[in-house]
Short mmCIF file of C-alpha atoms in Angstrom, two decimals:
data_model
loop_
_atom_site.label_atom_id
_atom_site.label_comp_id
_atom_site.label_asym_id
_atom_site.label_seq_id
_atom_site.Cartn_x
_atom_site.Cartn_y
_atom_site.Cartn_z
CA UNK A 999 97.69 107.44 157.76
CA UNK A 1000 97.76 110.64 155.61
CA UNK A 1001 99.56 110.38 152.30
CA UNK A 1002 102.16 113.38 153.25
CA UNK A 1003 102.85 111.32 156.35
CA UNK A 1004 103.30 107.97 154.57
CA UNK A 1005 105.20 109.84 151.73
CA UNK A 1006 107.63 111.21 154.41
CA UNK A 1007 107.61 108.31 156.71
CA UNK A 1008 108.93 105.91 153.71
CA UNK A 1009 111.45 108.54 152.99
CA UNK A 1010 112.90 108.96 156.12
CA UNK A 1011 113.21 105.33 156.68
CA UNK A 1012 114.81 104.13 153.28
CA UNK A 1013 117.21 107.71 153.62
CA UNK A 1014 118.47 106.41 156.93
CA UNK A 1015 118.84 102.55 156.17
CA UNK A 1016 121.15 104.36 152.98
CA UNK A 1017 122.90 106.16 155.43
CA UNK A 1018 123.52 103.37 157.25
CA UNK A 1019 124.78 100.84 154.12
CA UNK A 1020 126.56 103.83 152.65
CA UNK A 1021 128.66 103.90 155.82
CA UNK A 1022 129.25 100.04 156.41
CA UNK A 1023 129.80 99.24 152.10
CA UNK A 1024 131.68 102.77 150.99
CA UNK A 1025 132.78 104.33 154.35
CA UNK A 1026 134.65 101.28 155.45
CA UNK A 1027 135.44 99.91 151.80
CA UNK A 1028 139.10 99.31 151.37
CA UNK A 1029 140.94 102.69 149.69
CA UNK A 1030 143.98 103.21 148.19
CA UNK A 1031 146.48 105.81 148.96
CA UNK A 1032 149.77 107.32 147.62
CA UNK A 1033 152.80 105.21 148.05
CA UNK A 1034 155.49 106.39 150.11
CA UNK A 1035 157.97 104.70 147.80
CA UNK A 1036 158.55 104.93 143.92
CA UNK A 1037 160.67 101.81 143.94
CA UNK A 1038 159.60 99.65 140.83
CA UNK A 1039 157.98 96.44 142.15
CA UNK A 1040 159.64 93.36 140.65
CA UNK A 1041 156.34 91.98 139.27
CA UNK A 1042 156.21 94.45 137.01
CA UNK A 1043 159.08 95.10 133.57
CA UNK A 1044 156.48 97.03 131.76
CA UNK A 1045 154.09 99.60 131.84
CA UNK A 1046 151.97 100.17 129.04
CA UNK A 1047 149.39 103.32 129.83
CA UNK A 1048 146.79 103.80 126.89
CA UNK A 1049 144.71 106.38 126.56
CA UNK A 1050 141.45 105.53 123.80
CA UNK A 1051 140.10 109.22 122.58
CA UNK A 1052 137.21 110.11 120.22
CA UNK A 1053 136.66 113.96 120.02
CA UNK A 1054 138.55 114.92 123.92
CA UNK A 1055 139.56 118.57 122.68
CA UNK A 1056 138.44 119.54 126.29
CA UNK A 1057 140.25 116.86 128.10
CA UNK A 1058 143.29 115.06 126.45
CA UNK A 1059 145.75 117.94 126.66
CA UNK A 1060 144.81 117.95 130.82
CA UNK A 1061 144.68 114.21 130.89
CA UNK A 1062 148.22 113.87 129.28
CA UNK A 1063 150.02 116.30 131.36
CA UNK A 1064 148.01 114.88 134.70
CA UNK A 1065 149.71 111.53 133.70
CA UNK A 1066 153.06 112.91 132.68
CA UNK A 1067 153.15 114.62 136.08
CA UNK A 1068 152.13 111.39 137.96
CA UNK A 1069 154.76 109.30 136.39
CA UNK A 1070 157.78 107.77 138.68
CA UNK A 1071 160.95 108.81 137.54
CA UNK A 1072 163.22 106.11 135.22
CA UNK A 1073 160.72 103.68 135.51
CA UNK A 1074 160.21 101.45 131.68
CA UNK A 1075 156.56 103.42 130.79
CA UNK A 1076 154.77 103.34 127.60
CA UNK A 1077 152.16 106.03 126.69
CA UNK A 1078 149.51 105.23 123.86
CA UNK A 1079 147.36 108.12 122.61
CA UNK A 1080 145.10 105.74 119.97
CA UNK A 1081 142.90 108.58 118.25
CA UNK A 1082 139.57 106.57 117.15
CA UNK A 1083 139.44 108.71 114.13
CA UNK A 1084 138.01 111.79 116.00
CA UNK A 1085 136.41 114.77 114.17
CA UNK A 1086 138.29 117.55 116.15
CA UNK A 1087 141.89 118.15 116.86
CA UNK A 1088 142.10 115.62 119.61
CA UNK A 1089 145.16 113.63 117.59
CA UNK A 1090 147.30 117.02 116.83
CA UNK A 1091 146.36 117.83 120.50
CA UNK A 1092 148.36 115.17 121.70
CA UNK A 1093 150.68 114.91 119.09
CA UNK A 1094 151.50 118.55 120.43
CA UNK A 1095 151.85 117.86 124.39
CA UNK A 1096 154.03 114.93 123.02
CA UNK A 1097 156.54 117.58 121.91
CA UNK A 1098 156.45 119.16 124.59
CA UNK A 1099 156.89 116.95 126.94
CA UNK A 1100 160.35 117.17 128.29
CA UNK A 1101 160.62 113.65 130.19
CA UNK A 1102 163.53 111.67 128.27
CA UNK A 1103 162.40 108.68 130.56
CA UNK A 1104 159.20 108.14 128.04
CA UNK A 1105 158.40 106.31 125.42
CA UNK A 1106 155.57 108.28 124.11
CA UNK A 1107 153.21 107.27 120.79
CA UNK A 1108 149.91 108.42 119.13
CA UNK A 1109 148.36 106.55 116.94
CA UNK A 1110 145.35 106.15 114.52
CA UNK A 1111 142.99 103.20 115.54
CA UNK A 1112 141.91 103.18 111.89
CA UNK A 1113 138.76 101.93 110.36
CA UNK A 1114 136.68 99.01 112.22
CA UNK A 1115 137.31 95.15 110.63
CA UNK A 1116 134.30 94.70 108.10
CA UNK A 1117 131.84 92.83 109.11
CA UNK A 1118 132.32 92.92 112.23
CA UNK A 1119 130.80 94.92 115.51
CA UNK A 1120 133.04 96.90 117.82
CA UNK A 1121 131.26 99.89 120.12
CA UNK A 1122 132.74 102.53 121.83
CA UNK A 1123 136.42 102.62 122.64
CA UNK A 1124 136.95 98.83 122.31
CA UNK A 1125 138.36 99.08 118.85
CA UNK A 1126 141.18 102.07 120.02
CA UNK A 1127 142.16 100.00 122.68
CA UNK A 1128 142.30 96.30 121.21
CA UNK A 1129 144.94 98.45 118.22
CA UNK A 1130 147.01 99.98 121.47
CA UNK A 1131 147.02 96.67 123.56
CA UNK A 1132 148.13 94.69 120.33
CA UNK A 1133 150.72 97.65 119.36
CA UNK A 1134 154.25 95.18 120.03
CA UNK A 1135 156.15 95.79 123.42
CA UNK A 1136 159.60 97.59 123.83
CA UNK A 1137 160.47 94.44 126.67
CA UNK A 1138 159.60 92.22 128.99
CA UNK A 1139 157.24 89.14 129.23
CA UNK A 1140 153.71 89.11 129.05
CA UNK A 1141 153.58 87.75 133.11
CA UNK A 1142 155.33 91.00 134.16
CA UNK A 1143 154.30 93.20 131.81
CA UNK A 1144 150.85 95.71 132.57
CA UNK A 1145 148.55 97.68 130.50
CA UNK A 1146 146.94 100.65 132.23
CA UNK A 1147 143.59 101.69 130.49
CA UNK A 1148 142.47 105.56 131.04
CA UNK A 1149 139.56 107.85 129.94
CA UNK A 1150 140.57 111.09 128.44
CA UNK A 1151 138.43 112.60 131.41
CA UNK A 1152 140.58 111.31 133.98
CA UNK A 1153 143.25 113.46 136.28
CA UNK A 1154 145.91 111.36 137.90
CA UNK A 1155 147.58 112.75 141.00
CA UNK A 1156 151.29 111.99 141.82
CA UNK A 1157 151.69 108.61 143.14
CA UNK A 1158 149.15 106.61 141.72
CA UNK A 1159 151.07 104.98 139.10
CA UNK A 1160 153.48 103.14 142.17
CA UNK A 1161 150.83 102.83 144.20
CA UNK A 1162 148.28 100.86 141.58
CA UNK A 1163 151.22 98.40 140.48
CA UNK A 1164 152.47 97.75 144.13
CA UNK A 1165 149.33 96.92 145.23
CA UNK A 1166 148.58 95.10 142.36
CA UNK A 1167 151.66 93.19 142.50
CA UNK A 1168 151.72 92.88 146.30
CA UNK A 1169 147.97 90.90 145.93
CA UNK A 1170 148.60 89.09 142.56
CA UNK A 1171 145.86 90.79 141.11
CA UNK A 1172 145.06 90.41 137.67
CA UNK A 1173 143.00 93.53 137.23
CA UNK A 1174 143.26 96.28 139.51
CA UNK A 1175 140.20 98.90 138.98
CA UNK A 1176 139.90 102.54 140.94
CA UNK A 1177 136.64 103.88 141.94
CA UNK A 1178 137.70 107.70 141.03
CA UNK A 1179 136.39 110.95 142.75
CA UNK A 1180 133.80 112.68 140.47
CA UNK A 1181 133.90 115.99 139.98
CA UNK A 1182 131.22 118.10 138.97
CA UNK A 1183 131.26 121.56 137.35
CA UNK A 1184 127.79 122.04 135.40
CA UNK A 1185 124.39 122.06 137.56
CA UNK A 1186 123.21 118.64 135.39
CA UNK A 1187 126.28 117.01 137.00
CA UNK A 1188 125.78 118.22 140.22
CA UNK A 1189 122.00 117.19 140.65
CA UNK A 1190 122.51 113.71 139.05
CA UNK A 1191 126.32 112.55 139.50
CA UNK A 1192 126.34 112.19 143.49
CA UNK A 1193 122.82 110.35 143.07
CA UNK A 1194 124.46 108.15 140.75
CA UNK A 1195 127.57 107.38 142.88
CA UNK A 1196 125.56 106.34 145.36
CA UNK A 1197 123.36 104.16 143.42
CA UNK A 1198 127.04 102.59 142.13
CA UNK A 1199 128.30 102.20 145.25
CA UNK A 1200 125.39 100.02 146.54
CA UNK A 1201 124.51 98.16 143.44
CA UNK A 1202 127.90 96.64 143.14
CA UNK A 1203 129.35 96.52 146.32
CA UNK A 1204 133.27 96.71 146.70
CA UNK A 1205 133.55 93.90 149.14
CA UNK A 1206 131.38 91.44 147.11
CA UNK A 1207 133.64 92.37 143.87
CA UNK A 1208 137.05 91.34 145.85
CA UNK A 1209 135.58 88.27 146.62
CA UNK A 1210 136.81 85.21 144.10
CA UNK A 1211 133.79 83.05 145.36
CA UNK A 1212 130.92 86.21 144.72
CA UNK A 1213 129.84 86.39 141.63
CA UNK A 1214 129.71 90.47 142.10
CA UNK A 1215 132.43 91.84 139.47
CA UNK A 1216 132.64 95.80 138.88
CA UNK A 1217 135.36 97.64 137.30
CA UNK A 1218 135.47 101.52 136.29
CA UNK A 1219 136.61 101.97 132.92
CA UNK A 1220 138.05 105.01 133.40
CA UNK A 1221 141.34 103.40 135.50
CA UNK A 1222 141.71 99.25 134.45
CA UNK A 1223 145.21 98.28 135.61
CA UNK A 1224 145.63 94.79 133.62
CA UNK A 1225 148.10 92.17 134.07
CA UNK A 1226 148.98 91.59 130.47
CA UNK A 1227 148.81 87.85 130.24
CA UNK A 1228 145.12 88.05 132.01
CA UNK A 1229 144.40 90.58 129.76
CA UNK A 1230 144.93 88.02 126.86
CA UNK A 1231 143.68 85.20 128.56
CA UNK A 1232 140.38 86.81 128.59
CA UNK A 1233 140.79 87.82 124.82
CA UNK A 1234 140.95 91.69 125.88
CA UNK A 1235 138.57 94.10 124.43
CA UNK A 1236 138.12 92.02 121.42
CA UNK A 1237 136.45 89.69 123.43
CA UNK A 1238 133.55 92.09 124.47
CA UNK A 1239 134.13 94.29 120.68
CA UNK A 1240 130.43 94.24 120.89
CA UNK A 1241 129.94 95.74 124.43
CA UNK A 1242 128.68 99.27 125.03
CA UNK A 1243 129.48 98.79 128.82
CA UNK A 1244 132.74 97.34 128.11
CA UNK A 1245 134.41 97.36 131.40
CA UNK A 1246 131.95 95.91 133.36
CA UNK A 1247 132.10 93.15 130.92
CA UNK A 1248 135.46 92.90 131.14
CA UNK A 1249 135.34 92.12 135.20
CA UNK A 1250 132.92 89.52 134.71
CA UNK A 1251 135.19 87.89 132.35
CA UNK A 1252 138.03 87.78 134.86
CA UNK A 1253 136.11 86.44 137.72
CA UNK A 1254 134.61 84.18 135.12
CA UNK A 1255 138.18 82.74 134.24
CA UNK A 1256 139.34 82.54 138.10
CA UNK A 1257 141.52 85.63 138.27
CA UNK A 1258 142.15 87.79 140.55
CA UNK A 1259 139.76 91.12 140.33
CA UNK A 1260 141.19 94.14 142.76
CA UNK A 1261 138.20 97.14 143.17
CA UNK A 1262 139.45 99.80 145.12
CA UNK A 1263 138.44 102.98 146.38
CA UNK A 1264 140.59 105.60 144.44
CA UNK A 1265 138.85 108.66 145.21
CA UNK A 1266 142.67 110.56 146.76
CA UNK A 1267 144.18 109.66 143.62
CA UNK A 1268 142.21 109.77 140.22
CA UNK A 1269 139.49 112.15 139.55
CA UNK A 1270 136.96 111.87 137.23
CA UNK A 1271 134.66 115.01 134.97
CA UNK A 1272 132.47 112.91 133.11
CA UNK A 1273 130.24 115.49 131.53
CA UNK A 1274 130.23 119.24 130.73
CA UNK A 1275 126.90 119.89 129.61
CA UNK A 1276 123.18 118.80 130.27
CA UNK A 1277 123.08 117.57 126.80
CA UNK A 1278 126.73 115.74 127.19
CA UNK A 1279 124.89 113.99 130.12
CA UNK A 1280 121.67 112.93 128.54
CA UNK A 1281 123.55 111.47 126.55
CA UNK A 1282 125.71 109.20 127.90
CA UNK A 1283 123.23 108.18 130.77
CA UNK A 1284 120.96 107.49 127.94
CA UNK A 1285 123.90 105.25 126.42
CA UNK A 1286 124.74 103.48 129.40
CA UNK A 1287 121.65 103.64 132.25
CA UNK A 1288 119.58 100.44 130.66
CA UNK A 1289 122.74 98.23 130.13
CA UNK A 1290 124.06 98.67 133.41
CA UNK A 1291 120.99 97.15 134.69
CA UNK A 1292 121.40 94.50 132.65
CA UNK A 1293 118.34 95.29 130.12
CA UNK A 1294 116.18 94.06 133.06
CA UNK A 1295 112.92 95.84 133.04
CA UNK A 1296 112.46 95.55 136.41
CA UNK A 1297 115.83 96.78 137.62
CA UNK A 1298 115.27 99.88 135.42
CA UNK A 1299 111.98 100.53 136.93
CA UNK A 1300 112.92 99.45 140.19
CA UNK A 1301 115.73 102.12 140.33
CA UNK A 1302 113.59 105.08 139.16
CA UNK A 1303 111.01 104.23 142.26
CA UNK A 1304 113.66 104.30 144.81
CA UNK A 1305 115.54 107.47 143.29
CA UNK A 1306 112.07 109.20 143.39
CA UNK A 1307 111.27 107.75 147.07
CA UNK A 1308 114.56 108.51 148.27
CA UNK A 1309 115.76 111.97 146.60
CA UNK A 1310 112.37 113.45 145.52
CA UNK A 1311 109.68 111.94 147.90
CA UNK A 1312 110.89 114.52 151.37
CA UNK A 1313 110.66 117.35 149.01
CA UNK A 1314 107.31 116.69 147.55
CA UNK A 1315 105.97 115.82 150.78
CA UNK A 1316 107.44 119.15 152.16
CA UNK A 1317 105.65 120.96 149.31
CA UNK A 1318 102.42 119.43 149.85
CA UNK A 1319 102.47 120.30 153.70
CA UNK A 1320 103.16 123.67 152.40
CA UNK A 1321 100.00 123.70 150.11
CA UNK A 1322 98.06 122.14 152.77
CA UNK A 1323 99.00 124.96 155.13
CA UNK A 1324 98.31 128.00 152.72
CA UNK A 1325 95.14 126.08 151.78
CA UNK A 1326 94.49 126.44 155.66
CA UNK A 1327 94.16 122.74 156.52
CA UNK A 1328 95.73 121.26 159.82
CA UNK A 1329 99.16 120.48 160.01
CA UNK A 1330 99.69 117.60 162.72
CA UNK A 1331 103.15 118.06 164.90
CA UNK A 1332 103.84 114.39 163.89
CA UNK A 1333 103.82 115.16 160.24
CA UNK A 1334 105.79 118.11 160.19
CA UNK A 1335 108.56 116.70 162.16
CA UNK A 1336 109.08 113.47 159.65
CA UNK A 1337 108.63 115.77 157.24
CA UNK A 1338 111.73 117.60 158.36
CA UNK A 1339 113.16 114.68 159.42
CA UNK A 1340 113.38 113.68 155.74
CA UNK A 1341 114.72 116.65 154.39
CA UNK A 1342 117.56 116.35 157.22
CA UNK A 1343 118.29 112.92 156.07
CA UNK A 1344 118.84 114.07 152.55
CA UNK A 1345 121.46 116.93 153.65
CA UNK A 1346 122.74 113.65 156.26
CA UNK A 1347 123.69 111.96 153.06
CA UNK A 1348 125.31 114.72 151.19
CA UNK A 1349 127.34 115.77 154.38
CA UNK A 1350 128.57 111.88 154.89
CA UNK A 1351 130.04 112.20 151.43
CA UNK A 1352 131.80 115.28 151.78
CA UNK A 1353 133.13 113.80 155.40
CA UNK A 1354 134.14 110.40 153.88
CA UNK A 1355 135.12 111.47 150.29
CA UNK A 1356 135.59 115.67 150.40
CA UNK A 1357 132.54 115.68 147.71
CA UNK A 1358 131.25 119.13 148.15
CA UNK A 1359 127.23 119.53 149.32
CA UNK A 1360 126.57 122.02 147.00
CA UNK A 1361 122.75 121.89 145.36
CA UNK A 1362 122.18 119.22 147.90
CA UNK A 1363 118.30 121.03 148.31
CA UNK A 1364 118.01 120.47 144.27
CA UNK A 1365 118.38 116.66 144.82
CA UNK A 1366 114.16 116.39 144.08
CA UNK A 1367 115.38 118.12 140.07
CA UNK A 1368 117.88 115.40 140.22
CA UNK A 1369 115.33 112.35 140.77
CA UNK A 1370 113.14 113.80 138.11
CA UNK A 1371 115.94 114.00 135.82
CA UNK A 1372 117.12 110.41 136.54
CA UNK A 1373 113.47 109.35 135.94
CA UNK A 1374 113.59 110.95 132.90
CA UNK A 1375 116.70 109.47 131.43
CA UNK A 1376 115.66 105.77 132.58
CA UNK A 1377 112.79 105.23 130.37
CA UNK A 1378 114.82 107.53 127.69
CA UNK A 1379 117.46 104.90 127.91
CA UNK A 1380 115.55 101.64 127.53
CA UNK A 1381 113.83 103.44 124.22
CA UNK A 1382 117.15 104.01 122.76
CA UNK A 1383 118.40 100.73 123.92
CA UNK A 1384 116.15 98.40 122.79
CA UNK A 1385 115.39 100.00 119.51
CA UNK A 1386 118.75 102.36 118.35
CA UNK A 1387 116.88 105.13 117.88
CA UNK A 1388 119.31 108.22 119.09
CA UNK A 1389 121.43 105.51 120.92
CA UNK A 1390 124.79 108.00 120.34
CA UNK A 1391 127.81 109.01 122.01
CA UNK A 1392 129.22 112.28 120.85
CA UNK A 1393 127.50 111.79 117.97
CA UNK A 1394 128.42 108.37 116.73
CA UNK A 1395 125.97 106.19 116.52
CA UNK A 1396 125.83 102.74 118.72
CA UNK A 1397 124.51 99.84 117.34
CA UNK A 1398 121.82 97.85 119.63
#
């Protein structure tokens, strides 16, 4: 068979058995959506939301008044702003929304994480949360009370905040996690971020994670609703200070202990910008693409041959039939319709997420720049990885 008809034969297979698991995994996963009450479930005396920030001048005065906005009326709610000692004006930032804010109903703080124990090895935003999860309570017990853990880049909507802790509450779930909707605004983002979904929403399926007897345990980072007392019992973010990839750490740890992990779909309520930049990205795919297989060689390499097959192989084999037709070879009928069959499958994929989760298909014909750039960042990652050369985020070194 002729290698631009195996190329696009391959494609077009694996792109439609993705379509296919996309649709039974994500399309049918369980979601949630607003609440149609802001009643105060009685599980819950306490809510604690904390908000870790290292250098967020573009994001924390957004993400504060997002989370203002989303908050139920008269409801006992905590806001942390723990300011790991950033470099910009992220801490007079908040201080400043703080002011403003003109919600009586609050109890609103920002705080300085201060300087890391000696001797010891905390990464990332483990340190600025462990200080805001052990700052003491204004009531309740630990059983009822809840910590809610957000990124700086996150964008609540109104009702998420009843809906999280009724559900939560209603399933006796001792962490609740939302899959958020990610938004892109820079071309990096929009060639790699939708690849990446995808790759997220397959490798750790949402099922599988709500199952006590799987193994499977995912949670984003960027929304962790915690029942307090689990929350201890797994020794918090002290307990993985040394984790780069921190929150899927922390689900392993609750499934570990034989509590209750909740992964939802929470793509109508919470939206997620992770990166602004193509350096912003490179970075933090860099950071995080080796751990999150594991440090497993062959899961690293394994995932850069079936992002190339499946994102970058129809568009190679489309520009080879192209050579081979300027170059005035024969073009069979057979290989020009898989051929097109493959790039049809690609835009198939990009027009099931915009049906299923409103993501928009634009650069959906750049997804081949993507793949390269994902195969790029892989091998980039495992360097920096495995010997903490360049291993930053925003600067700040990570130890390996």
């Amino acid at each position: 068979m002729p290698l631009i008809l195996c190329l696009a034969s391959a494609s077009s297979a694996c792109l439609l058995l993705l379509l296919l698991a996309l649709e039974l995994q994500l399309g049918r996963a369980p979601r949630l959506g607003a609440s149609g009450s802001q009643e105060r479930p009685s599980g819950c005396s306490w809510l604690r939301i904390l908000v870790p920030a290292y250098n967020e001048h573009d994001n924390i005065t957004d993400c504060l008044g997002a989370i203002v906005a989303a908050l139920p009326p008269d409801w006992p709610i905590e806001l942390v702003v723990i300011d790991d000692a950033s470099s910009d004006d992220t801490q007079a930032l908040a201080d400043s929304a703080r002011l403003a804010c003109l919600r009586t109903d609050l109890s609103w703080r920002v705080v300085q994480a201060g300087p890391r124990p000696g001797g010891e090895r905390w990464s990332g935003k483990n340190w600025p949360a462990s200080v805001g999860a052990d700052l003491s309570w204004p009531g309740g017990d630990a059983s009822s009370q809840w910590l809610l853990f957000l990124d700086a880049d996150v964008r609540l909507r109104p009702g998420v905040i009843e809906a999280a802790l009724q559900e939560a509450c209603s399933q006796g779930s001792d962490l609740l996690t939302l899959a958020p909707r990610l938004e892109c605004s820079c071309l990096a983002e929009w060639l790699v971020q939708p690849i990446v979904a995808t790759l997220l929403g397959l490798g750790f399926p949402i099922r599988r994670s709500n199952d006590p007897d799987d193994p499977t345990a995912f949670a984003a980072g960027p929304f962790m609703l915690f029942r307090y007392s689990s929350y201890l019992a797994i020794g918090g973010h002290r307990g993985v200070a040394s984790e780069v990839v921190e929150d899927l750490a922390l689900a392993r740890k609750i499934k570990q202990a034989n509590l209750r992990l909740r992964y939802l779909l929470g793509v109508d309520l919470v939206d997620l910008q992770m990166y602004r930049s193509l350096a912003a990205l490179w970075e933090g795919w860099t950071k995080n693409w080796f751990l999150g297989v594991d440090r497993n060689w062959f899961k690293a390499a394994g995932s850069v041959g079936v992002v190339l097959l499946l994102f970058a192989g129809p568009w190679v084999a489309a520009a080879l039939l192209l050579l081979q037709q300027l170059l005035g070879g024969a073009v069979m009928p057979l290989t020009a319709i898989t051929v097109g069959a493959s790039l049809v499958l690609v835009l198939a994929i990009r027009l099931w997420s915009s049906w299923r989760f409103g993501t928009p298909i634009r650069f959906w014909w750049l997804s081949w720049l993507g793949a390269f750039l994902i195969a790029a960042i892989v091998p980039a990652s495992i360097w920096k990885t495995t010997t903490g050369r360049g291993w930053t985020w925003r600067g700040r070194l990570l130890e390996g």
